[in-house]
Short mmCIF file of C-alpha atoms in Angstrom, two decimals:
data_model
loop_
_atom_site.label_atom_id
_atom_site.label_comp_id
_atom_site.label_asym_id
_atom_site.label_seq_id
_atom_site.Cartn_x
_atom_site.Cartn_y
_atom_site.Cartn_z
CA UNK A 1 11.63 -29.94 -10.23
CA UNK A 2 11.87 -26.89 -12.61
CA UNK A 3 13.49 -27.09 -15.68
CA UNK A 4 17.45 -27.98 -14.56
CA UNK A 5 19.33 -24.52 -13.97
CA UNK A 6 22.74 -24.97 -15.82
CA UNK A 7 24.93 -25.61 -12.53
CA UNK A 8 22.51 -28.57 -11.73
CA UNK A 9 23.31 -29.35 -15.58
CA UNK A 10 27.03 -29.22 -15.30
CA UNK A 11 27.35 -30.94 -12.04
CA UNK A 12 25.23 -34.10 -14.14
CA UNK A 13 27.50 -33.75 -17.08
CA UNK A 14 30.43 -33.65 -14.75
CA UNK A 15 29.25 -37.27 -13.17
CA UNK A 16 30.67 -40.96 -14.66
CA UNK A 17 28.15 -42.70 -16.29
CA UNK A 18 29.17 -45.90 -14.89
CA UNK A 19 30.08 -45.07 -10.87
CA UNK A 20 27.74 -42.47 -10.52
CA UNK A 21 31.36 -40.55 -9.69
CA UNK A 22 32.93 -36.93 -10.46
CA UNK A 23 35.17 -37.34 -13.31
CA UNK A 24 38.64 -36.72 -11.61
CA UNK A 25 38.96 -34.36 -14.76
CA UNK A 26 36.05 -32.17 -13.14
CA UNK A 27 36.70 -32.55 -9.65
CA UNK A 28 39.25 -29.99 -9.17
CA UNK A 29 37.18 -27.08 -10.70
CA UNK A 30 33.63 -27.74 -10.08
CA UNK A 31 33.06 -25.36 -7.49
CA UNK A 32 34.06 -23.05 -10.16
CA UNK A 33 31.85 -24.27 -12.93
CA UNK A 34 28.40 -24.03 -10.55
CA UNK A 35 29.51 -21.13 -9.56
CA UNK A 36 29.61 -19.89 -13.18
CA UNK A 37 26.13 -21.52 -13.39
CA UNK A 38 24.96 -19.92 -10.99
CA UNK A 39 25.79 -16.25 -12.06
CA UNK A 40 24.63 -17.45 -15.91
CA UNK A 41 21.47 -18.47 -14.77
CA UNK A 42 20.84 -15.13 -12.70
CA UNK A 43 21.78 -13.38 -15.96
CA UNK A 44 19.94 -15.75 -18.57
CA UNK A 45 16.58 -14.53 -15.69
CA UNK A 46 17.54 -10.99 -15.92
CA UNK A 47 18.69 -10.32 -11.82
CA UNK A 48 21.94 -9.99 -13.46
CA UNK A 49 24.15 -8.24 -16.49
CA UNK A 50 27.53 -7.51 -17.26
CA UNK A 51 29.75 -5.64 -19.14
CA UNK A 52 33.33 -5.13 -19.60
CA UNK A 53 34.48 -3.95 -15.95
CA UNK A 54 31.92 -5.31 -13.64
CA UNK A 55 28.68 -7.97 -12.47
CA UNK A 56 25.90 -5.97 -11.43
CA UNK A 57 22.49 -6.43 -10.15
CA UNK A 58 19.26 -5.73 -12.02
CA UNK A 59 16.25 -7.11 -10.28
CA UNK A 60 16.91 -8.44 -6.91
CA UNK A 61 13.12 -9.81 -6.43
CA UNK A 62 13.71 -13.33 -5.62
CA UNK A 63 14.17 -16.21 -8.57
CA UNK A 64 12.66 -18.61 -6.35
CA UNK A 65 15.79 -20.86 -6.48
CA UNK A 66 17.24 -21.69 -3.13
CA UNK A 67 20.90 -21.57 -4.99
CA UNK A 68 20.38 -18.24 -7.26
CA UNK A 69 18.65 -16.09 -3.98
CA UNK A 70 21.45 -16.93 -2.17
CA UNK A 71 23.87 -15.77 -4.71
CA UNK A 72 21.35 -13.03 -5.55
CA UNK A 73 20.92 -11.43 -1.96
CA UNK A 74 25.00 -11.35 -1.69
CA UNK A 75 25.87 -9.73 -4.74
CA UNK A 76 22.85 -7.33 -3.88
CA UNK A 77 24.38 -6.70 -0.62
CA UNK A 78 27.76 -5.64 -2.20
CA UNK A 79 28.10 -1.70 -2.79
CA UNK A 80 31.09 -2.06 -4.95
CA UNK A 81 31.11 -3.34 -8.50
CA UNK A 82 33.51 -6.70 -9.06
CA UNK A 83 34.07 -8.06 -12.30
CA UNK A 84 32.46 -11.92 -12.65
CA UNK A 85 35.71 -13.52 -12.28
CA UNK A 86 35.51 -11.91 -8.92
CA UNK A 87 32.33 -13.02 -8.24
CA UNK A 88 32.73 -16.37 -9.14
CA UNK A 89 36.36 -16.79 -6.88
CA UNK A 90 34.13 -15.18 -4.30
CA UNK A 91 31.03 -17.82 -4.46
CA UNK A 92 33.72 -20.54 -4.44
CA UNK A 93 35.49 -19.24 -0.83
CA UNK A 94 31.87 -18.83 0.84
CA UNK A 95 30.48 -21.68 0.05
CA UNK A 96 33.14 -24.47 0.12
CA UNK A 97 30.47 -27.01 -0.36
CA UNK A 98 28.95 -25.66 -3.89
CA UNK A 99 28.92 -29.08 -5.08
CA UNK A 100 27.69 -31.28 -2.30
CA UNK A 101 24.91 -28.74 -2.28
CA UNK A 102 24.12 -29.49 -5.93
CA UNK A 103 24.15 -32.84 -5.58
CA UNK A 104 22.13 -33.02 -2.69
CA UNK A 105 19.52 -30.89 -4.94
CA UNK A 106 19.74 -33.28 -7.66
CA UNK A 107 19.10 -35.95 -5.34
CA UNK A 108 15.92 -34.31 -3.72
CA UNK A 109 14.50 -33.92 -7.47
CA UNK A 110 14.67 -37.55 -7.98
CA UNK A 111 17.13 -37.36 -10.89
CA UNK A 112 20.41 -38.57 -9.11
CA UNK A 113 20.10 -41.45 -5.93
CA UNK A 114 22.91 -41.41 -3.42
CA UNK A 115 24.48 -44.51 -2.53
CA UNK A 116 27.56 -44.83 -0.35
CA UNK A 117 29.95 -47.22 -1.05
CA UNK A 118 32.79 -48.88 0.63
CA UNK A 119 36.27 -49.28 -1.09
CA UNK A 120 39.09 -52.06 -0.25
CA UNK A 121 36.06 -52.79 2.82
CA UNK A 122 37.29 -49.70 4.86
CA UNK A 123 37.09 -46.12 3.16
CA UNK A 124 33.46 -45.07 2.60
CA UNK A 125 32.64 -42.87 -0.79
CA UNK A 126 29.49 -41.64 -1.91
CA UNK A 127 28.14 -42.08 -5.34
CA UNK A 128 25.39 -40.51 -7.51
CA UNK A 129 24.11 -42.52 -10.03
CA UNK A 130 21.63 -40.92 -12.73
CA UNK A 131 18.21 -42.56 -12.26
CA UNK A 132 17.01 -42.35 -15.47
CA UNK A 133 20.21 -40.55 -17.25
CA UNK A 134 17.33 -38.61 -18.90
CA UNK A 135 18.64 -34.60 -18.22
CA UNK A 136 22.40 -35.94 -19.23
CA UNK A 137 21.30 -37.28 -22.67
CA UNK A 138 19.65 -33.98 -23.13
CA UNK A 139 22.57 -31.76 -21.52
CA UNK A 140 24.49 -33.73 -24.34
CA UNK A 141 22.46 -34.08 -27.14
CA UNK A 142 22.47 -29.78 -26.96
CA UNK A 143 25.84 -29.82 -26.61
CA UNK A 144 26.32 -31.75 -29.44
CA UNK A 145 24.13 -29.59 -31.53
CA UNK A 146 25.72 -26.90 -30.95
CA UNK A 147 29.30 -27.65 -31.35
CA UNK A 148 28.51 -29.12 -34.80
CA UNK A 149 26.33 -27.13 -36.32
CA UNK A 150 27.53 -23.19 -37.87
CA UNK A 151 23.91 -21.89 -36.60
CA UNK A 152 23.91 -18.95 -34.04
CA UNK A 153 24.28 -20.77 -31.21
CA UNK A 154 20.73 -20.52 -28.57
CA UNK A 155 22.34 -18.40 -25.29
CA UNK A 156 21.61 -21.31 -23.09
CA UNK A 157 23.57 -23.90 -24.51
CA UNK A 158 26.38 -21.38 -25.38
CA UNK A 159 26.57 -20.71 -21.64
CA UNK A 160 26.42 -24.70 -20.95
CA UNK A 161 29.04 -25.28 -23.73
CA UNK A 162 31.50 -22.68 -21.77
CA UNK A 163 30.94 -24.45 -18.20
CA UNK A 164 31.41 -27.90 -19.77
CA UNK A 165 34.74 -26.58 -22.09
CA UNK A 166 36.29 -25.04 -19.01
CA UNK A 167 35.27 -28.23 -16.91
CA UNK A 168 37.31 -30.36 -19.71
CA UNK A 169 33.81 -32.58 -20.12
CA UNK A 170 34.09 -32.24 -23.81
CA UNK A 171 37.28 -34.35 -23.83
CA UNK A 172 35.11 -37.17 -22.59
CA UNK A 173 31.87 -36.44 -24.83
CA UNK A 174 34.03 -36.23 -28.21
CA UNK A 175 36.83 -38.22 -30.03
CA UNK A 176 40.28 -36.36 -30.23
CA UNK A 177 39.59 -36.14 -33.94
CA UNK A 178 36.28 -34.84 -33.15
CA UNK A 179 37.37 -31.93 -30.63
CA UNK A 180 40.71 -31.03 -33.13
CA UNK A 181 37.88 -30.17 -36.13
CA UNK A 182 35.42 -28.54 -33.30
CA UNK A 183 38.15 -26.58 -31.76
CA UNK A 184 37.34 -23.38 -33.64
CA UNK A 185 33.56 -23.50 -33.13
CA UNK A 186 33.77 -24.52 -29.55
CA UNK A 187 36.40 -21.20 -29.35
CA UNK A 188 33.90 -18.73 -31.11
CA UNK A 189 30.89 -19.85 -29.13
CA UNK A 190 32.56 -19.93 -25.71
CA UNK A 191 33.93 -16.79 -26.47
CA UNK A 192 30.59 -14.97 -26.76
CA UNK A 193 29.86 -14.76 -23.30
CA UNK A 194 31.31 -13.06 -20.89
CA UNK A 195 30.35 -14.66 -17.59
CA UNK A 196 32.04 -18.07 -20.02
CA UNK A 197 34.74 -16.08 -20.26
CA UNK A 198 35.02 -15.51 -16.67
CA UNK A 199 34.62 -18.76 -15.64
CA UNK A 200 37.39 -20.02 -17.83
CA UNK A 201 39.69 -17.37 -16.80
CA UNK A 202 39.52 -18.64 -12.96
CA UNK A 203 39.41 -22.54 -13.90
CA UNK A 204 42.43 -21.85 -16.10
CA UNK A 205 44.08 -19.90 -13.22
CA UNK A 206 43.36 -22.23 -10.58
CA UNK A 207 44.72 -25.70 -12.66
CA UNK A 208 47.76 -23.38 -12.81
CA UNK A 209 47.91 -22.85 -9.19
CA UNK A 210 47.43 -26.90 -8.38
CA UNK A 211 49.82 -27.56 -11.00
CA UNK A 212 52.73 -25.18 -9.03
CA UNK A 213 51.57 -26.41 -5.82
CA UNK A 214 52.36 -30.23 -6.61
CA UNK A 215 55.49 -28.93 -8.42
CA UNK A 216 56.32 -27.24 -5.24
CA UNK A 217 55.81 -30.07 -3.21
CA UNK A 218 57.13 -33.23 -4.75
CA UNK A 219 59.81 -31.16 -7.39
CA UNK B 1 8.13 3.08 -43.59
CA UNK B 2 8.87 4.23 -40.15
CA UNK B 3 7.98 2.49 -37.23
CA UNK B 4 9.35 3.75 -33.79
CA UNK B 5 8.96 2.07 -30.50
CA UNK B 6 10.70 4.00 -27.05
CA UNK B 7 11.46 2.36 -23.57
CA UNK B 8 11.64 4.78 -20.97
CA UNK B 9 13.30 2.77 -18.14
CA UNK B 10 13.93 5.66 -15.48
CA UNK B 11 16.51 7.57 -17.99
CA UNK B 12 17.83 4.74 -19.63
CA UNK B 13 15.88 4.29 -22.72
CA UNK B 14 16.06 2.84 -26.34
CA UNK B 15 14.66 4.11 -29.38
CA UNK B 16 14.52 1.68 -32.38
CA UNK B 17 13.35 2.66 -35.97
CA UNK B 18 12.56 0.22 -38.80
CA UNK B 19 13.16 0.92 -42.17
CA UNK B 20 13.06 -0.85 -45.61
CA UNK B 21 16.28 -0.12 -47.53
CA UNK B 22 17.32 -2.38 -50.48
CA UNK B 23 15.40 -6.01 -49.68
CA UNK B 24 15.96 -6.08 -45.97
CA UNK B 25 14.72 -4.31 -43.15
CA UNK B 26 17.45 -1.87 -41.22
CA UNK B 27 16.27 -1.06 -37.93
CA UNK B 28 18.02 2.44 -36.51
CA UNK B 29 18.85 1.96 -32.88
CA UNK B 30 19.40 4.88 -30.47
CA UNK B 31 20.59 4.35 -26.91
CA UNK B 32 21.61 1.54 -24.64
CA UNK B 33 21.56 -2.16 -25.15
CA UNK B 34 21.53 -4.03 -21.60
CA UNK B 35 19.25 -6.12 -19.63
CA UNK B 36 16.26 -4.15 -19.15
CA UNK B 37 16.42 -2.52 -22.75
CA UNK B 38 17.61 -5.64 -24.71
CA UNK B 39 13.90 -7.72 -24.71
CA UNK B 40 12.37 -4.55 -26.05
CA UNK B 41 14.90 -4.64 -28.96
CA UNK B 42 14.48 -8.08 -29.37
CA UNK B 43 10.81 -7.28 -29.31
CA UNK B 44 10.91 -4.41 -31.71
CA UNK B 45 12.83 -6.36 -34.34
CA UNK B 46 9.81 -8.45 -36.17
CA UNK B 47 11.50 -11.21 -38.54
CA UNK B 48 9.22 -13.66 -41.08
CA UNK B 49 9.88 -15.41 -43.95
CA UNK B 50 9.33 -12.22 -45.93
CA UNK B 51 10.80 -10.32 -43.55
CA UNK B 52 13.87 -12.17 -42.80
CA UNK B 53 17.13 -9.98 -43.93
CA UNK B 54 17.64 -7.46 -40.84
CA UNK B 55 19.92 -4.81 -40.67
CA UNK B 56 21.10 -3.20 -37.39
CA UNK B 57 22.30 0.75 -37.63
CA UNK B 58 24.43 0.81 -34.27
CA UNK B 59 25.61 4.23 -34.85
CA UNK B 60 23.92 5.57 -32.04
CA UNK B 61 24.13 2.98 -29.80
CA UNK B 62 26.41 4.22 -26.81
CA UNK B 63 26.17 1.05 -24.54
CA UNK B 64 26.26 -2.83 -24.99
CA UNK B 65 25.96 -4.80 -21.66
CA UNK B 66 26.28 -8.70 -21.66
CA UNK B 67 22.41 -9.26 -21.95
CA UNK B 68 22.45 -6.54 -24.35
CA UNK B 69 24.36 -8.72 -27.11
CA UNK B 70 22.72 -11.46 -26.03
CA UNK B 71 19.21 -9.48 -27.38
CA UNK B 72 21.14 -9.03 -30.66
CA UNK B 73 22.28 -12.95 -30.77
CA UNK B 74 18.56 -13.62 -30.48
CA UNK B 75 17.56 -11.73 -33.34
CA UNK B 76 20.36 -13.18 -35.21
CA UNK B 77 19.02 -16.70 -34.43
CA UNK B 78 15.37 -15.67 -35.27
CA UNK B 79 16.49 -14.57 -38.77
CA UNK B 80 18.66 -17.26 -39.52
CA UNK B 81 15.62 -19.65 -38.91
CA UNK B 82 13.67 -17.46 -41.16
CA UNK B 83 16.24 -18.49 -43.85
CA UNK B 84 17.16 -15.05 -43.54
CA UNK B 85 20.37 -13.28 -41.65
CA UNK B 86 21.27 -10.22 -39.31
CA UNK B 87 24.27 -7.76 -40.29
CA UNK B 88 24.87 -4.79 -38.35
CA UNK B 89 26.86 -1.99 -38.97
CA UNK B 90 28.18 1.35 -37.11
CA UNK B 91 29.73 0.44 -33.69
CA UNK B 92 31.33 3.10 -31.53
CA UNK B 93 34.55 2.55 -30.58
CA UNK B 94 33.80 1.59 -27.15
CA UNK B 95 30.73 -0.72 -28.33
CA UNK B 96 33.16 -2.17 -30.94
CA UNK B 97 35.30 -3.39 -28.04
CA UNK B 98 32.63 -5.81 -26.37
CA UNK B 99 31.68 -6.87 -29.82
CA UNK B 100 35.43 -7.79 -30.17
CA UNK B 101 36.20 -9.45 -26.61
CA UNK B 102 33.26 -11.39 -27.68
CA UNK B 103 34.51 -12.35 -30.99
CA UNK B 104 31.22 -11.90 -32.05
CA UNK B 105 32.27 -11.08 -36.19
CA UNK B 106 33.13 -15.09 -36.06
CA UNK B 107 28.70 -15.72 -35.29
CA UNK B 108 27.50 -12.38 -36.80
CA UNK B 109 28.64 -10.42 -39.85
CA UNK B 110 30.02 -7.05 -38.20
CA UNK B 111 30.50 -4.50 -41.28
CA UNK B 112 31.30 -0.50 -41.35
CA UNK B 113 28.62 1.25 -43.02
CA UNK B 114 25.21 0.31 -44.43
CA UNK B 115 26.37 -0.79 -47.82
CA UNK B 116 29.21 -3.55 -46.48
CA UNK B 117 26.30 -5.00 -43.75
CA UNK B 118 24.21 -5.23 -47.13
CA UNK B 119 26.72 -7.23 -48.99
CA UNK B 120 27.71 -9.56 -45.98
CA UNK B 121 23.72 -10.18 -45.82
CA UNK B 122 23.80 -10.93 -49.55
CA UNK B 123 27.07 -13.46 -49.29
#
C-alpha cells in the first residue's frame, strides 16, 4: 500500500489497542473525521484549496486513490462553491458507510485483520486488530512530536493532529496533566488549518445534536 | 541583489523578489498565494545556514488561499531548521483576516512594517 492517507491514519488511531474496536469516544464522529481526511489529503496533493468562503477544485486528474477520486469527481461535478464544512456534512450523508469502507481498505493492505466475534454467544461484532501496530506507533509518535515541541508544526501532522483533537483520541494518547499543559499548542496548531477547522466545527455540532437528541428522548 | 522569478498560471501569477536588507534576506511578493502559486513561492524562497533569516514583504499580496499559507508555513519550517526564522510583514486587510482565523501570529511572527518583522526575527 502507499504511504497511509490521513483518513486511513485516523480510522487506526481511532481503533483500541486491545479489541481491535472503535473507541466509543470516536465512534460517533468518525464519518466526520475521514471525511476531513479525505478533503486534507486532496488538498495536501493539490486537487484541492480553500479559502475563507468556499472548497474548490484545482486539478481534477485522478489521485489514483479509490477514496480521494471519488470525493474528487463529486466536488468536481458541483458548479456551486460550498464551504468545507459543507463538504464534509455532504461526504458523510452520501456515503453512510465512510468507515466500513476504510476499514475494509486497511484490511486489504494487510495492516488491520478482521475477525468477527461473538458476544454473550449470540450478537456477532466485528473487530480489527492491528497486525503489526506499526502505522499506529508512527501516527502517534508524530503526534506526539508535534504537540510537544514549539517547532512549526510539518502540514501533515498538523492536519492529523486536528482529525485526532476533534475525534477526542488525544484524551486517550495523553495524561490529563499532559493535555491541560498541551492545551494551548494543540489550540494554535489545530487552528492553522482550515479544512481542521472545518472538521471540528461539524464534529462539535453534531455531539451537540446527539447530546439534545438523548436529552429529548429520555429527559 | 535582485533576483525575480514570475509564474504565469493563465492570469493568476506571482512575482517574488529577493533582497538583502540588514542580515536577512526579504523577499518582495506580488500577487496571489494559493495552490498553484504557493510551490513556486516556496520554491523561490532559498534558505541555508547562511541564508537562514527570511523576511516576507506581503504588501502586495492580494490573495492567501489555504495551500497558500501552507507554502508560507513551509518556508517557516525550512528556516527554523536552518537555525534561522521567517517574519513577514505588510498584510492587506483582507489577507490579514485568514492570517488571523488561522491564528497564525501564535506559529509565525506577524509584524507591521519591515523594521518590527526585523526585530521579531532578532528576538
Amino acid at each position: 500500500m502507499k504511504q497511509l492517507t490521513l483518513a486511513d491514519e485516523i480510522v487506526v488511531l481511532m481503533l483500541r489497542d486491545d479489541t481491535g474496536e472503535i473507541r466509543k469516544e470516536c465512534a460517533k464522529v468518525a464519518d466526520v473525521a475521514i471525511a476531513g481526511g479525505i478533503l486534507m489529503e486532496l488538498s495536501l496533493l493539490g486537487k484541492i484549496d480553500t479559502d475563507m468562503t468556499s472548497l474548490f477544485v484545482v486539478d481534477d486528474s485522478p489521485a489514483d486513490d479509490d477514496l480521494l477520486d471519488q470525493a474528487l469527481q463529486e466536488i468536481a461535478a458541483e458548479p456551486k462553491r460550498w464551504p468545507s464544512a459543507r463538504w464534509i456534512e455532504w461526504l458523510v450523508r452520501q456515503n453512510p458507510n465512510l468507515l466500513q469502507k476504510v476499514l475494509e481498505r486497511l484490511v486489504q493492505a494487510g495492516i488491520l485483520r478482521m475477525e468477527n466475534r461473538r458476544y454473550l454467544w449470540v450478537f456477532a461484532k466485528r473487530a480489527y486488530p492491528q497486525n503489526t501496530g506499526r502505522e499506529k506507533r508512527e501516527a502517534k509518535a508524530r503526534l506526539t512530536s508535534v504537540i510537544h515541541s514549539n517547532d512549526v508544526p510539518d502540514p501533515r501532522d498538523t492536519l492529523l493532529l486536528g482529525l485526532a483533537e476533534s475525534s477526542d483520541i488525544l484524551s486517550s494518547m495523553l495524561s490529563p496533566e499532559e493535555m491541560r499543559r498541551a492545551r494551548s499548542r494543540i489550540a494554535d496548531v489545530v487552528a492553522l488549518e482550515e479544512i481542521g477547522r472545518s472538521v471540528a466545527a461539524v464534529s462539535s455540532n453534531l455531539r451537540t445534536a446527539l447530546i439534545a437528541a438523548a436529552t429529548a428522548r429520555f429527559g | 541583489m535582485i533576483n525575480s522569478k514570475n509564474t504565469d498560471t493563465g492570469g493568476d501569477r506571482v512575482e517574488v523578489r529577493k533582497e538583502s536588507a540588514g542580515g536577512a534576506v526579504v523577499y518582495r511578493i506580488t500577487g496571489k498565494l494559493d495552490a498553484v502559486t504557493g510551490p513556486n513561492l516556496d520554491s523561490a524562497i532559498a534558505i541555508d545556514q547562511e541564508s537562514s533569516r527570511v523576511i516576507l514583504d506581503m504588501r502586495e499580496v492580494t490573495y492567501v488561499s489555504s495551500a497558500g499559507l501552507r507554502a508560507i508555513l513551509l518556508a517557516a519550517r525550512r528556516a527554523q531548521v536552518a537555525k534561522g526564522g521567517l517574519a513577514l510583514f505588510g498584510l492587506q486587510a483582507s489577507v490579514k483576516e485568514v492570517f488571523d482565523a488561522a491564528g497564525f501570529e501564535n506559529i509565525v511572527p506577524v509584524a507591521s512594517d519591515e523594521t518590527e518583522a526585523c526585530s521579531k526575527l532578532a528576538g
